[in-house]
PDB file of C-alpha atoms and ligand atoms in Angstrom:
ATOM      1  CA  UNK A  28      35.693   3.401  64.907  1.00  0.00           C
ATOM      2  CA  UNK A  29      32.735   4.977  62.673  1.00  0.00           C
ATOM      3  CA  UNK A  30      31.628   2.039  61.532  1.00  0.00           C
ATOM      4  CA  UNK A  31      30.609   0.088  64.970  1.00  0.00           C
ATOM      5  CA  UNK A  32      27.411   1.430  65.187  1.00  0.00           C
ATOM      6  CA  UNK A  33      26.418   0.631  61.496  1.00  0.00           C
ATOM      7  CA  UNK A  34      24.098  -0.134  60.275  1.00  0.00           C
ATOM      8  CA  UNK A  35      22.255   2.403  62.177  1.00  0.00           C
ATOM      9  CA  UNK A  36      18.417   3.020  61.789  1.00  0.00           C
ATOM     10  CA  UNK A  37      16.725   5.811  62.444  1.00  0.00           C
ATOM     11  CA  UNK A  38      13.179   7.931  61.708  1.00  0.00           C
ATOM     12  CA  UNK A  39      11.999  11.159  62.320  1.00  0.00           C
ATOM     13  CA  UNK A  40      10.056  14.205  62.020  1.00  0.00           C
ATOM     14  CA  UNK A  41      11.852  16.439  58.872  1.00  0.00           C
ATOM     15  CA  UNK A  42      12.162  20.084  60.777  1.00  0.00           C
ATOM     16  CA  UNK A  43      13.513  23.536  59.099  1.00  0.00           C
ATOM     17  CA  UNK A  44      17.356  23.629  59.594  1.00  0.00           C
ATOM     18  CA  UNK A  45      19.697  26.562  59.573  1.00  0.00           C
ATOM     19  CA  UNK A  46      18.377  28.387  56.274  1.00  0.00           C
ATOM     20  CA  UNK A  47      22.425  27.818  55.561  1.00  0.00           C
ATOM     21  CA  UNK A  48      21.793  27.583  51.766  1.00  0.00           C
ATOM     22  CA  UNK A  49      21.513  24.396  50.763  1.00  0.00           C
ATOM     23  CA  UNK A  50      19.491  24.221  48.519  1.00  0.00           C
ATOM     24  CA  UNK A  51      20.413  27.358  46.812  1.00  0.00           C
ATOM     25  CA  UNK A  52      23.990  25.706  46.960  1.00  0.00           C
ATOM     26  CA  UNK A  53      21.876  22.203  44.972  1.00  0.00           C
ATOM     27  CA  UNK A  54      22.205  19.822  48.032  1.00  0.00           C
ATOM     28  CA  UNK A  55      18.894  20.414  50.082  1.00  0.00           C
ATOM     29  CA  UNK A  56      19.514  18.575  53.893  1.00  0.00           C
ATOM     30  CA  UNK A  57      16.598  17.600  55.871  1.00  0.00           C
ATOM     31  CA  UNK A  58      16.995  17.815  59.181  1.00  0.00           C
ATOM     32  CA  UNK A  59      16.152  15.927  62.113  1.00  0.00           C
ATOM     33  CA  UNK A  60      14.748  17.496  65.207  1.00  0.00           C
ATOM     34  CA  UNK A  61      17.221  18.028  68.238  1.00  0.00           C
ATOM     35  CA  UNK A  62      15.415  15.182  70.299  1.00  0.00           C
ATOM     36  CA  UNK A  63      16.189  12.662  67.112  1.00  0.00           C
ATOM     37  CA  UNK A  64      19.632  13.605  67.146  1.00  0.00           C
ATOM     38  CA  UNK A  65      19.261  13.078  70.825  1.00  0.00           C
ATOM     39  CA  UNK A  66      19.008   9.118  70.587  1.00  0.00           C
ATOM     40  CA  UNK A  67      22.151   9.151  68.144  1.00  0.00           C
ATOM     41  CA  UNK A  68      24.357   6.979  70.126  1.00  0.00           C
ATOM     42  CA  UNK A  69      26.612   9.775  71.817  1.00  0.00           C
ATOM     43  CA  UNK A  70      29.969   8.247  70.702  1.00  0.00           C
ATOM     44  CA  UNK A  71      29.335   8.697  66.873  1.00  0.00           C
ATOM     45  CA  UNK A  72      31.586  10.290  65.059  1.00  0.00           C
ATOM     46  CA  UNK A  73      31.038  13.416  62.740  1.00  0.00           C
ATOM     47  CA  UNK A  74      31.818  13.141  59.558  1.00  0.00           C
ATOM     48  CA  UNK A  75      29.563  12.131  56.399  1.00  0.00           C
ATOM     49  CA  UNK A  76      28.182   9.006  55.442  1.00  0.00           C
ATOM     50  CA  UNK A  77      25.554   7.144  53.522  1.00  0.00           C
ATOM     51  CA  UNK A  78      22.675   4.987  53.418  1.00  0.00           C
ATOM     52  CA  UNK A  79      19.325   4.752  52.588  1.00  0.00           C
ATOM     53  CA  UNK A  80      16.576   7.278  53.184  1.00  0.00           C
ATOM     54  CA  UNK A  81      12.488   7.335  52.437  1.00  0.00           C
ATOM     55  CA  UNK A  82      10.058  10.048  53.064  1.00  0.00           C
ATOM     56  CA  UNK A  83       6.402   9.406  54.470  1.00  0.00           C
ATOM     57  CA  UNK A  84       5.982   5.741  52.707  1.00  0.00           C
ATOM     58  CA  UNK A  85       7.611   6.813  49.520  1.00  0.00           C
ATOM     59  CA  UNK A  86      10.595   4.916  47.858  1.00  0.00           C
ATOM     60  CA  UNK A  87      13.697   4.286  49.123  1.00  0.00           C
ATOM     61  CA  UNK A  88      16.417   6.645  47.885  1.00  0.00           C
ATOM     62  CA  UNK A  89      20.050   6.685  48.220  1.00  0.00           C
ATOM     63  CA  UNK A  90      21.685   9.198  50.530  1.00  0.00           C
ATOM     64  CA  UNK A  91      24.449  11.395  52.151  1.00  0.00           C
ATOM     65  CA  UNK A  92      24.265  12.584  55.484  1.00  0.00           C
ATOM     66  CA  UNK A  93      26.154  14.832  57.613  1.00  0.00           C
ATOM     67  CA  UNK A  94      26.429  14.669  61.068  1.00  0.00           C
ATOM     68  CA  UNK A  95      27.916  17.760  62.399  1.00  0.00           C
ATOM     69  CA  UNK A  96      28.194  20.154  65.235  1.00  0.00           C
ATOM     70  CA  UNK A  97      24.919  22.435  65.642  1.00  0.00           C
ATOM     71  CA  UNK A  98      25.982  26.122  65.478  1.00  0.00           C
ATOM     72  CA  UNK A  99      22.413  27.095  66.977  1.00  0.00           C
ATOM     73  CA  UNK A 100      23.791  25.068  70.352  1.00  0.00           C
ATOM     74  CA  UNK A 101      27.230  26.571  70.004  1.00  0.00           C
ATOM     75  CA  UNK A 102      28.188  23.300  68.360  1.00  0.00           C
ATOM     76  CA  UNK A 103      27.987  21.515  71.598  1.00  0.00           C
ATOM     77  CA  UNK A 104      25.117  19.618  70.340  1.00  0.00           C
ATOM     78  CA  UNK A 105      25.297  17.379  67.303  1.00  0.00           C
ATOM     79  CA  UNK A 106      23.106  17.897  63.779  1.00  0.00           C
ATOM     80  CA  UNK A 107      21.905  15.502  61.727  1.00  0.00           C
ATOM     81  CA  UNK A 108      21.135  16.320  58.065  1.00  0.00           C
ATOM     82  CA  UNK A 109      20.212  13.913  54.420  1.00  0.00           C
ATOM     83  CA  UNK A 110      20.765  14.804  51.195  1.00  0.00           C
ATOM     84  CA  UNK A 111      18.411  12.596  49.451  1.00  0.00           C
ATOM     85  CA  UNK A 112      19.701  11.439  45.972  1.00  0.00           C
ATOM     86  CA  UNK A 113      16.350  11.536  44.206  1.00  0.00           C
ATOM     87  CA  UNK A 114      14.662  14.964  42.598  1.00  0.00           C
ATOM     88  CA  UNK A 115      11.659  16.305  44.684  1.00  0.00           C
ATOM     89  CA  UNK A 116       8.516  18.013  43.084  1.00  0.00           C
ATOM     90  CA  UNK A 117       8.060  19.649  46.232  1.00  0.00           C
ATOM     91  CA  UNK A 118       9.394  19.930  50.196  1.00  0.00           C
ATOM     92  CA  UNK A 119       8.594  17.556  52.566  1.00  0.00           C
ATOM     93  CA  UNK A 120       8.639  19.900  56.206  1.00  0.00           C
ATOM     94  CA  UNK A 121       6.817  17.962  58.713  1.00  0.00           C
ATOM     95  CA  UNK A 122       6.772  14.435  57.101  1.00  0.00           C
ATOM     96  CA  UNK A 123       8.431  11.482  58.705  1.00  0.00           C
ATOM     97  CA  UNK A 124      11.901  10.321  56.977  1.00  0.00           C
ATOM     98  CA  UNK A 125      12.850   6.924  58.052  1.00  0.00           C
ATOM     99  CA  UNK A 126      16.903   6.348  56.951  1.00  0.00           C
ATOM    100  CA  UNK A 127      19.512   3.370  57.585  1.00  0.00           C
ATOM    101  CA  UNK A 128      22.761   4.555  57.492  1.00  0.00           C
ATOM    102  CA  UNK A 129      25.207   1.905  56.299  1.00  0.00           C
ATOM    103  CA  UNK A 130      29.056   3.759  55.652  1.00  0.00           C
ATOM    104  CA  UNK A 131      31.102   6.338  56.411  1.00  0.00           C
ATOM    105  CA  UNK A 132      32.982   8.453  53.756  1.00  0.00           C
ATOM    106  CA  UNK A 133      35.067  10.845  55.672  1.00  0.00           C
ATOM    107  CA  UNK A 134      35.694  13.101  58.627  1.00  0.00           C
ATOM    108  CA  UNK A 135      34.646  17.128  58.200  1.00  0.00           C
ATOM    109  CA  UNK A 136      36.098  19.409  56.541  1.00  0.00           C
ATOM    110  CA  UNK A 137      36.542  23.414  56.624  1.00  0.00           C
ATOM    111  CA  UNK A 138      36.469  24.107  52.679  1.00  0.00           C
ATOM    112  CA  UNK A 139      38.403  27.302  51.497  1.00  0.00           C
ATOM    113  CA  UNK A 140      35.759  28.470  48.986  1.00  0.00           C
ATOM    114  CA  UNK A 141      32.137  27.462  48.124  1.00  0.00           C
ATOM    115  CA  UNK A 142      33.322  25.923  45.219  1.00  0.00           C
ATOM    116  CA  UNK A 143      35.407  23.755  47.037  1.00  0.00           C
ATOM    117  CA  UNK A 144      32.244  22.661  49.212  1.00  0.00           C
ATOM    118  CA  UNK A 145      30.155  21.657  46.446  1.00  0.00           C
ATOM    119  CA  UNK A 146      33.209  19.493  44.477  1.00  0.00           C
ATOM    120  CA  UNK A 147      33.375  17.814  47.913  1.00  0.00           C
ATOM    121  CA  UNK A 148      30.006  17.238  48.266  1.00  0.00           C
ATOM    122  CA  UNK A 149      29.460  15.917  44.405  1.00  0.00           C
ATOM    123  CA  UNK A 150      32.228  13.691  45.554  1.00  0.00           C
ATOM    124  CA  UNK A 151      30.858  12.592  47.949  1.00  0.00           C
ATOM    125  CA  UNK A 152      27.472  11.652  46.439  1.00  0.00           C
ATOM    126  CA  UNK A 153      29.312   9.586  43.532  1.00  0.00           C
ATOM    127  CA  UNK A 154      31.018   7.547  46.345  1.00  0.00           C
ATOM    128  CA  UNK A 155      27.826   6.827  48.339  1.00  0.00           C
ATOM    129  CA  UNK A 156      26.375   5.930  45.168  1.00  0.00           C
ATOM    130  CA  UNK A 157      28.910   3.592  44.140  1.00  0.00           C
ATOM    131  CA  UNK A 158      29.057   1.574  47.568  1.00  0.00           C
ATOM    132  CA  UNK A 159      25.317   1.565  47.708  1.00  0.00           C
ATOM    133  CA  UNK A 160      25.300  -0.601  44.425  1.00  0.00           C
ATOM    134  CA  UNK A 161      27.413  -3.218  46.362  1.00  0.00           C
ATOM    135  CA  UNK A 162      25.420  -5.992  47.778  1.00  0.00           C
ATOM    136  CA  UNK A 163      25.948  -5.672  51.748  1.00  0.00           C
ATOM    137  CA  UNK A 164      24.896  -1.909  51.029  1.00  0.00           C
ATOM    138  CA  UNK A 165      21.760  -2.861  48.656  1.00  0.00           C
ATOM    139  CA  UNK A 166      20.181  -5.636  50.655  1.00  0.00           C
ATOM    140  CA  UNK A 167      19.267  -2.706  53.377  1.00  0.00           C
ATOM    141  CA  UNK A 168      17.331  -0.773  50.799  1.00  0.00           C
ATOM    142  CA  UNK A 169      15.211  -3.943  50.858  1.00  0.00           C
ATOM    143  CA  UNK A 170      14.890  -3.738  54.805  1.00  0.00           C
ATOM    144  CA  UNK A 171      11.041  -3.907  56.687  1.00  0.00           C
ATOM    145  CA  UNK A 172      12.462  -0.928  58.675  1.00  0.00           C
ATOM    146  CA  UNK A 173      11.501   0.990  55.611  1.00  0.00           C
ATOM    147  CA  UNK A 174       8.017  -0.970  55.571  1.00  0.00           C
ATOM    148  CA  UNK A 175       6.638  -0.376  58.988  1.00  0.00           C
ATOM    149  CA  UNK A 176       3.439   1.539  59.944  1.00  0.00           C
ATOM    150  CA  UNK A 177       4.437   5.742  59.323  1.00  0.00           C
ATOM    151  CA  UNK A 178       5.056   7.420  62.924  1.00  0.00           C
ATOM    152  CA  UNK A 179       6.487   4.317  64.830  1.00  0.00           C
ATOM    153  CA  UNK A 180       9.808   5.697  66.084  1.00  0.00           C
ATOM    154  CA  UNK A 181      12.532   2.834  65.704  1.00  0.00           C
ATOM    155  CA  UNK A 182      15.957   3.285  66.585  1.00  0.00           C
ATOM    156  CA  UNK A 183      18.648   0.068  66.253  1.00  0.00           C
ATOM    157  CA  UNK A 184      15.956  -2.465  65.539  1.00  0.00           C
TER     158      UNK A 184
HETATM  159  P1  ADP B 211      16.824  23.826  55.903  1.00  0.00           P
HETATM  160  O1  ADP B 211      17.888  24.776  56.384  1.00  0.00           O
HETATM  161  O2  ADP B 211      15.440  24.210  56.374  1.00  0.00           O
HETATM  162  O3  ADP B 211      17.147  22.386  56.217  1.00  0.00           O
HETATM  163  P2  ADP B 211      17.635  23.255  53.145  1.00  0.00           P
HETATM  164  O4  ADP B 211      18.092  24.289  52.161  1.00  0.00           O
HETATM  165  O5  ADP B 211      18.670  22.335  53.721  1.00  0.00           O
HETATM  166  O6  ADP B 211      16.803  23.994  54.292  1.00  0.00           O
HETATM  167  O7  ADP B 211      16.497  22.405  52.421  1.00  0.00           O
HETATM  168  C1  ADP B 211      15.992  21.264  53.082  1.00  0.00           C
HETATM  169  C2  ADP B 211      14.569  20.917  52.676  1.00  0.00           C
HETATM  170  O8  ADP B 211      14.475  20.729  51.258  1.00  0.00           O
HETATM  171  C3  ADP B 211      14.153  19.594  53.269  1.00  0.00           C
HETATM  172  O9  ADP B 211      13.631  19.755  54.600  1.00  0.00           O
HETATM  173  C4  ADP B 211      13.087  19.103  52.294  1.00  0.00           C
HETATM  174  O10 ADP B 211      11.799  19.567  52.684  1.00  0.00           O
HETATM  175  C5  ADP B 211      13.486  19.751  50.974  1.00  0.00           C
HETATM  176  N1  ADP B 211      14.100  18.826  49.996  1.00  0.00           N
HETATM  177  C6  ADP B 211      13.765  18.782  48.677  1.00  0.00           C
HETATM  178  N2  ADP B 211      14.490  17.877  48.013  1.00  0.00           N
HETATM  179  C7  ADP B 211      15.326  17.310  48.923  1.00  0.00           C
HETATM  180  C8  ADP B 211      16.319  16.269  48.825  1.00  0.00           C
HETATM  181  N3  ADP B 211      16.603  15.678  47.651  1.00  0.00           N
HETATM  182  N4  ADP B 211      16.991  15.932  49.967  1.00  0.00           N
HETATM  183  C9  ADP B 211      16.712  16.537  51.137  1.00  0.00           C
HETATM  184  N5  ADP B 211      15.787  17.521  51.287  1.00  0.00           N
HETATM  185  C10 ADP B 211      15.088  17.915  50.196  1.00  0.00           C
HETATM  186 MG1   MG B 212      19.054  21.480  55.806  1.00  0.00          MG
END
Protein backbone atom coordinates (compact mmCIF):
# COMPACT_ATOMS: atom_id res chain seq x y z
CA UNK A 1 0.00 0.00 0.00
CA UNK A 2 0.98 3.87 0.54
CA UNK A 3 3.08 3.30 3.07
CA UNK A 4 5.85 0.83 1.38
CA UNK A 5 7.82 3.37 0.07
CA UNK A 6 8.02 5.43 3.39
CA UNK A 7 9.97 6.94 4.57
CA UNK A 8 10.68 8.55 1.36
CA UNK A 9 13.38 11.34 0.90
CA UNK A 10 13.50 13.68 -1.46
CA UNK A 11 15.09 17.42 -2.51
CA UNK A 12 14.56 19.77 -5.03
CA UNK A 13 14.50 22.93 -6.81
CA UNK A 14 11.02 24.98 -5.43
CA UNK A 15 9.42 26.04 -9.08
CA UNK A 16 6.09 28.30 -9.65
CA UNK A 17 3.05 25.89 -9.70
CA UNK A 18 -0.36 26.38 -11.18
CA UNK A 19 -1.13 30.03 -9.77
CA UNK A 20 -4.32 27.74 -8.43
CA UNK A 21 -4.73 30.00 -5.33
CA UNK A 22 -3.15 28.72 -2.67
CA UNK A 23 -2.03 30.97 -0.99
CA UNK A 24 -4.86 33.31 -1.39
CA UNK A 25 -6.88 30.15 -0.15
CA UNK A 26 -3.91 30.26 3.29
CA UNK A 27 -2.11 26.96 2.30
CA UNK A 28 0.84 28.12 -0.04
CA UNK A 29 2.33 24.58 -1.92
CA UNK A 30 5.74 24.59 -3.23
CA UNK A 31 6.22 22.72 -5.96
CA UNK A 32 8.68 20.46 -7.26
CA UNK A 33 9.87 20.57 -10.81
CA UNK A 34 8.42 17.86 -13.28
CA UNK A 35 11.91 16.03 -13.43
CA UNK A 36 11.70 15.73 -9.31
CA UNK A 37 8.43 14.32 -9.53
CA UNK A 38 10.01 12.24 -12.19
CA UNK A 39 12.19 10.05 -9.68
CA UNK A 40 8.94 9.58 -7.42
CA UNK A 41 8.81 5.91 -7.48
CA UNK A 42 6.01 5.45 -10.25
CA UNK A 43 3.76 3.17 -8.10
CA UNK A 44 2.99 5.87 -5.38
CA UNK A 45 -0.16 6.54 -4.64
CA UNK A 46 -1.96 10.03 -4.71
CA UNK A 47 -3.32 11.12 -1.92
CA UNK A 48 -1.84 13.49 0.96
CA UNK A 49 0.62 12.85 3.43
CA UNK A 50 3.19 14.24 5.79
CA UNK A 51 6.61 14.61 6.86
CA UNK A 52 9.22 16.82 7.30
CA UNK A 53 10.32 19.64 5.04
CA UNK A 54 13.41 22.42 5.17
CA UNK A 55 14.17 25.16 2.81
CA UNK A 56 17.85 26.10 1.68
CA UNK A 57 19.59 25.02 5.22
CA UNK A 58 16.84 26.46 7.30
CA UNK A 59 14.93 24.47 10.06
CA UNK A 60 13.08 21.62 9.75
CA UNK A 61 9.32 22.19 9.63
CA UNK A 62 6.44 19.95 9.72
CA UNK A 63 4.46 19.33 6.56
CA UNK A 64 1.53 18.24 4.25
CA UNK A 65 1.98 17.29 0.86
CA UNK A 66 -0.12 16.46 -1.97
CA UNK A 67 0.69 14.35 -4.60
CA UNK A 68 -1.74 14.70 -7.34
CA UNK A 69 -2.42 14.50 -10.99
CA UNK A 70 -0.82 17.57 -13.02
CA UNK A 71 -3.62 19.34 -14.96
CA UNK A 72 -0.81 21.18 -17.11
CA UNK A 73 0.04 17.32 -18.46
CA UNK A 74 -3.62 16.47 -18.71
CA UNK A 75 -3.17 14.78 -15.36
CA UNK A 76 -1.20 12.05 -16.90
CA UNK A 77 1.76 13.19 -15.07
CA UNK A 78 1.93 13.33 -11.30
CA UNK A 79 2.48 16.80 -9.03
CA UNK A 80 4.12 17.10 -6.10
CA UNK A 81 3.32 20.02 -3.74
CA UNK A 82 4.30 21.01 0.50
CA UNK A 83 2.51 22.97 2.60
CA UNK A 84 5.08 23.89 5.06
CA UNK A 85 3.66 24.30 8.65
CA UNK A 86 5.85 27.23 9.65
CA UNK A 87 5.02 31.18 8.72
CA UNK A 88 7.35 32.62 5.95
CA UNK A 89 8.59 36.33 5.88
CA UNK A 90 8.98 35.92 2.35
CA UNK A 91 8.84 33.20 -0.84
CA UNK A 92 11.36 30.92 -1.41
CA UNK A 93 11.12 30.39 -5.70
CA UNK A 94 14.29 28.89 -6.74
CA UNK A 95 15.69 27.60 -3.36
CA UNK A 96 16.30 23.95 -2.72
CA UNK A 97 13.60 22.17 -0.28
CA UNK A 98 14.87 18.95 0.97
CA UNK A 99 11.57 16.86 2.62
CA UNK A 100 11.16 13.18 4.16
CA UNK A 101 7.88 12.10 3.87
CA UNK A 102 6.93 9.70 6.65
CA UNK A 103 2.67 8.99 6.47
CA UNK A 104 -0.11 9.01 4.55
CA UNK A 105 -3.46 10.67 5.61
CA UNK A 106 -5.85 9.93 2.88
CA UNK A 107 -6.71 9.38 -0.75
CA UNK A 108 -8.04 12.70 -2.91
CA UNK A 109 -10.85 14.17 -2.78
CA UNK A 110 -13.25 16.36 -5.18
CA UNK A 111 -14.63 18.95 -2.45
CA UNK A 112 -18.16 20.45 -3.20
CA UNK A 113 -17.31 24.04 -2.17
CA UNK A 114 -14.08 25.95 -1.27
CA UNK A 115 -15.05 25.88 2.09
CA UNK A 116 -15.13 22.36 2.15
CA UNK A 117 -11.40 22.33 0.73
CA UNK A 118 -9.95 24.39 3.31
CA UNK A 119 -11.86 22.35 6.49
CA UNK A 120 -10.19 19.38 4.76
CA UNK A 121 -7.06 20.76 4.46
CA UNK A 122 -7.00 22.33 8.27
CA UNK A 123 -7.79 18.74 8.97
CA UNK A 124 -5.45 17.56 7.57
CA UNK A 125 -2.63 19.73 8.97
CA UNK A 126 -3.87 18.96 12.71
CA UNK A 127 -3.43 15.21 11.86
CA UNK A 128 0.08 15.52 10.36
CA UNK A 129 0.85 17.50 13.27
CA UNK A 130 -0.29 15.15 15.74
CA UNK A 131 1.57 11.97 14.22
CA UNK A 132 4.65 14.03 13.72
CA UNK A 133 4.87 14.46 17.62
CA UNK A 134 5.03 10.59 17.85
CA UNK A 135 8.47 9.26 18.16
CA UNK A 136 8.96 7.02 14.86
CA UNK A 137 7.69 10.34 13.09
CA UNK A 138 10.07 12.82 15.22
CA UNK A 139 13.33 10.93 15.10
CA UNK A 140 13.32 11.81 11.10
CA UNK A 141 13.19 15.50 11.80
CA UNK A 142 16.56 14.72 13.41
CA UNK A 143 17.80 12.92 10.11
CA UNK A 144 21.53 14.01 8.30
CA UNK A 145 19.39 13.97 5.10
CA UNK A 146 18.35 17.35 6.30
CA UNK A 147 22.17 18.16 7.13
CA UNK A 148 23.93 17.48 3.91
CA UNK A 149 25.81 19.99 1.67
CA UNK A 150 22.67 22.35 -0.22
CA UNK A 151 22.29 21.11 -4.03
CA UNK A 152 23.25 17.34 -3.56
CA UNK A 153 20.18 15.62 -5.03
CA UNK A 154 19.34 12.49 -2.74
CA UNK A 155 16.56 10.34 -3.35
CA UNK A 156 15.94 6.98 -0.89
CA UNK A 157 19.23 7.33 0.90
P1 LIG B 1 2.37 28.30 -6.93
O1 LIG B 1 1.15 28.02 -7.76
O2 LIG B 1 3.43 29.08 -7.67
O3 LIG B 1 2.93 27.05 -6.29
P2 LIG B 1 1.25 28.96 -4.30
O4 LIG B 1 0.07 29.86 -4.08
O5 LIG B 1 1.04 27.49 -4.11
O6 LIG B 1 1.86 29.28 -5.74
O7 LIG B 1 2.41 29.47 -3.34
C1 LIG B 1 3.59 28.70 -3.24
C2 LIG B 1 4.81 29.52 -2.86
O8 LIG B 1 4.59 30.22 -1.63
C3 LIG B 1 5.99 28.62 -2.59
O9 LIG B 1 6.70 28.30 -3.81
C4 LIG B 1 6.84 29.45 -1.64
O10 LIG B 1 7.76 30.26 -2.36
C5 LIG B 1 5.82 30.33 -0.93
N1 LIG B 1 5.53 29.93 0.47
C6 LIG B 1 5.46 30.80 1.51
N2 LIG B 1 5.15 30.18 2.66
C7 LIG B 1 5.02 28.86 2.35
C8 LIG B 1 4.72 27.70 3.15
N3 LIG B 1 4.47 27.80 4.47
N4 LIG B 1 4.66 26.50 2.51
C9 LIG B 1 4.90 26.40 1.19
N5 LIG B 1 5.18 27.46 0.39
C10 LIG B 1 5.25 28.69 0.95
MG1 LIG C 1 1.74 25.62 -5.22
Amino acid sequence: GAMRNLPYFCRGEVVKGFGRGSKQLGIPTANFSEQVVESFPSDIPTGIYYGWACVGNGDVHKMVLSIGWNPFYKNIKKSVETHIIHTFKEDFYGEILSIVITGYIRPEKNFDSVDALILAIQEDIEEAKRQLDLPEHLKLKEDNFFHLPEGKIVNNH
